[in-house]
XYZ file of N, CA and C in Angstrom:
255
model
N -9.975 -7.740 -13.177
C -8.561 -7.942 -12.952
C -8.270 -7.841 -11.459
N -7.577 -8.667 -10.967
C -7.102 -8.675 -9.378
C -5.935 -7.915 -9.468
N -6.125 -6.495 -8.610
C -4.762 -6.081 -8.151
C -4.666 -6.551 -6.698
N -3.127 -5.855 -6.200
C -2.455 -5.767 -4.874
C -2.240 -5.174 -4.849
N -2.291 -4.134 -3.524
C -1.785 -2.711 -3.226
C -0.463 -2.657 -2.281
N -0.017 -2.031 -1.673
C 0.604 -1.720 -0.703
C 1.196 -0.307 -0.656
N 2.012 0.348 0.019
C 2.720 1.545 0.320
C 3.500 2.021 0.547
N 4.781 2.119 -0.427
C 6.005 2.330 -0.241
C 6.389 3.680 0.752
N 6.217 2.886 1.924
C 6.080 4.081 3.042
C 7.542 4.772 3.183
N 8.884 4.942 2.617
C 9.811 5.714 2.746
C 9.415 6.454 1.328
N 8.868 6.522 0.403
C 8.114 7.363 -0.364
C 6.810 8.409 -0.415
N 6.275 7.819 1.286
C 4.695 8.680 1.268
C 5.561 9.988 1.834
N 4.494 10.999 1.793
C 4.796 12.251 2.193
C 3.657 12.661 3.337
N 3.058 12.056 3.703
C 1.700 12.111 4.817
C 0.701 13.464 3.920
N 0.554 13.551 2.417
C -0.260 14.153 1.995
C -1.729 13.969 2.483
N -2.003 13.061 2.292
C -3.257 12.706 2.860
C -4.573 12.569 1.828
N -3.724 12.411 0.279
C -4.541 12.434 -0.825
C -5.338 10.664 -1.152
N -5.153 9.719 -0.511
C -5.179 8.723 -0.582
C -6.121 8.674 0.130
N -6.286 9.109 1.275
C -7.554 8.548 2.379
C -8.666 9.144 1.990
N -8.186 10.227 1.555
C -9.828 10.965 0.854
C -10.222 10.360 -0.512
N -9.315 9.646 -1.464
C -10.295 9.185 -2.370
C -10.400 8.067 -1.834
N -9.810 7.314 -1.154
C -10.041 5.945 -0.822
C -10.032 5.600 0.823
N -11.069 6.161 1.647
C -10.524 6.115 3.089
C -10.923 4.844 3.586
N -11.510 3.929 3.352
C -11.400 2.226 3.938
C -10.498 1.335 3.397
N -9.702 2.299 2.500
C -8.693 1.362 2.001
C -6.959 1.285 2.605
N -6.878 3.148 2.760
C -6.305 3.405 3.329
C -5.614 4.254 4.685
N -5.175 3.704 5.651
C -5.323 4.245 6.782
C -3.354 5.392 7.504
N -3.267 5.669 8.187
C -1.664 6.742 8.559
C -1.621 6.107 10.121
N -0.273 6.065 10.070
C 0.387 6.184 11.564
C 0.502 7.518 12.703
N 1.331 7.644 13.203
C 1.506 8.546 14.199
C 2.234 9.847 13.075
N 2.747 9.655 12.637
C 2.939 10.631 11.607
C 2.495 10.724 10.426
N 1.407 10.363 10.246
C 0.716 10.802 9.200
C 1.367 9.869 7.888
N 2.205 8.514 7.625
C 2.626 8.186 6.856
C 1.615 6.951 6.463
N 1.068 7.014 5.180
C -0.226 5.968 4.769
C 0.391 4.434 4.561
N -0.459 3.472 4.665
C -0.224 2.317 4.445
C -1.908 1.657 3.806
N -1.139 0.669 3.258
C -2.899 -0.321 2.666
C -3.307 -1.185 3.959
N -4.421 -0.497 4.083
C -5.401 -1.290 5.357
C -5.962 -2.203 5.431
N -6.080 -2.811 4.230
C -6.871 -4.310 4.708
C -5.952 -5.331 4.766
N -4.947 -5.316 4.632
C -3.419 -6.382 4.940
C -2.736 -6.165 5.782
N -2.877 -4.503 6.380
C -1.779 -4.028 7.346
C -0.607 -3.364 6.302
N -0.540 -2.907 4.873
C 0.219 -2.919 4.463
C 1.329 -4.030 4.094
N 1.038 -5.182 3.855
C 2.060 -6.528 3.468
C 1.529 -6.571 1.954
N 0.759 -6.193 1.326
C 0.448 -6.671 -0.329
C 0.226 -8.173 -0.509
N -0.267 -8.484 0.453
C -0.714 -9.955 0.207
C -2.289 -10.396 0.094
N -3.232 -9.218 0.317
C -5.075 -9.214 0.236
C -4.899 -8.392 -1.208
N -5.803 -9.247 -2.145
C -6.551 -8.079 -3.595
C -7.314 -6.936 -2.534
N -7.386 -6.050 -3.331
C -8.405 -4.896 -3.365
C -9.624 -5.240 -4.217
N -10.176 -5.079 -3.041
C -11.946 -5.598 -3.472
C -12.085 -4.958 -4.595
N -13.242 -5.617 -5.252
C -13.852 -5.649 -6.695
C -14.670 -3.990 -6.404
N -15.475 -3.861 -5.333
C -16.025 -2.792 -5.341
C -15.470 -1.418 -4.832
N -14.077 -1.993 -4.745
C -13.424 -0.569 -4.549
C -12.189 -0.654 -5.071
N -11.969 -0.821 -6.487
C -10.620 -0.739 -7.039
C -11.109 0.792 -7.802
N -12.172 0.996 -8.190
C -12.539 2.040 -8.302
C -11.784 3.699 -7.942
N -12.317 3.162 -6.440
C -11.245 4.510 -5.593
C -9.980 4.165 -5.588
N -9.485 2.977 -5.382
C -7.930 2.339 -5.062
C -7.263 3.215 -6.903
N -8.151 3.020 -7.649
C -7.044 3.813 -9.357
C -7.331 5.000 -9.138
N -8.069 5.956 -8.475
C -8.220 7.108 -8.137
C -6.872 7.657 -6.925
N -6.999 7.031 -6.060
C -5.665 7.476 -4.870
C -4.418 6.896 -5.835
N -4.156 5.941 -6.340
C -2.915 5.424 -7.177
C -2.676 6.831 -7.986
N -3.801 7.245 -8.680
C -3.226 8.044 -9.783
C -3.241 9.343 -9.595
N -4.101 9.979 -7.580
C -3.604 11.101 -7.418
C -2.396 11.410 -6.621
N -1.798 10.187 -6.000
C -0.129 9.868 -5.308
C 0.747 10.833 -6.061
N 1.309 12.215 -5.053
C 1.911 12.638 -5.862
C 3.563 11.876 -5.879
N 4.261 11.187 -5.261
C 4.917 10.973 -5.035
C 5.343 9.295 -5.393
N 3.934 9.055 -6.339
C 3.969 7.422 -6.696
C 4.163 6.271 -5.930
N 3.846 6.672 -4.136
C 4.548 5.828 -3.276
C 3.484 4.522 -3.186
N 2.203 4.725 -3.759
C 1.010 3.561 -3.765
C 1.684 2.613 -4.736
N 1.621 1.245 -4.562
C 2.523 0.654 -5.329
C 1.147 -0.540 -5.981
N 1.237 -0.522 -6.978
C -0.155 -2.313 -7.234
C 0.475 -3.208 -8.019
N 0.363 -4.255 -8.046
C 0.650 -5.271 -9.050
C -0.447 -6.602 -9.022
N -0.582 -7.381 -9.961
C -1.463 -8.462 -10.640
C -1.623 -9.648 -9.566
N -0.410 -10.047 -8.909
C 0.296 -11.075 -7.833
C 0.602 -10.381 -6.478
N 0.119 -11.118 -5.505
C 0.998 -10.168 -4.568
C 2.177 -10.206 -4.137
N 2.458 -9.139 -3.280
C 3.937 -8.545 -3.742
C 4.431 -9.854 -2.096
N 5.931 -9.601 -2.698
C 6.809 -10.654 -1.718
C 6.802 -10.092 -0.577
N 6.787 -11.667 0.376
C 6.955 -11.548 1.771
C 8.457 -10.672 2.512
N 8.724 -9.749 3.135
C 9.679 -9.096 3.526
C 10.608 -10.493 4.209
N 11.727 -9.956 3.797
C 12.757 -11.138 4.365
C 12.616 -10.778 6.298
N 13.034 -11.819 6.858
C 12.817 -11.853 8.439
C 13.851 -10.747 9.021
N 13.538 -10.133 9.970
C 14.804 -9.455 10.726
C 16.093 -10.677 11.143
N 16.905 -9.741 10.516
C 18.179 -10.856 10.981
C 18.376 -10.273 12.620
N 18.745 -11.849 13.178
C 19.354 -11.768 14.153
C 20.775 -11.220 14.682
N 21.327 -10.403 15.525
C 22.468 -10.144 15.444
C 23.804 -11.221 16.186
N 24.340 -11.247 15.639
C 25.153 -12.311 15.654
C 25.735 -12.085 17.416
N 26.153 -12.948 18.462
C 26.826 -13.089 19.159
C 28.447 -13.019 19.285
């Protein structure tokens, strides 16, 4: 089955339970807030075949449910609006 990951990063808590079951999958910013690393966090790359393994392991030790997966990947973020003149 092909998932998509990504990281509902106003949900992480910079636990840091994610990088230890899954640390090439997932990587933290300057504050410690995780994102999915092989897309940059956009949910647009599957999670490899040989590591969905760890990817249902960090999903299901998230205490905070902020790892997000689905079948398709997830939608492109709408553009920054410009501010009007």
């Amino acid at each position: 089955m092909t998932l998509y990951a990504k990281v509902q990063q106003d949900a992480c808590i910079a636990c840091g339970l994610c990088q230890l079951a899954a640390p090439s999958l997932f990587s933290y910013d300057a504050n410690g807030i995780a994102s999915y690393a092989p897309d940059h966090n956009t949910g647009s790359q599957p999670v490899a075949d040989v590591a969905q393994v760890a990817f249902k392991l960090a999903y299901t030790r998230c205490p905070t449910h902020a790892i997000k997966r689905s079948n398709q990947p997830f939608p492109a973020p709408p553009p920054p609006r410009r501010p009007e003149l």
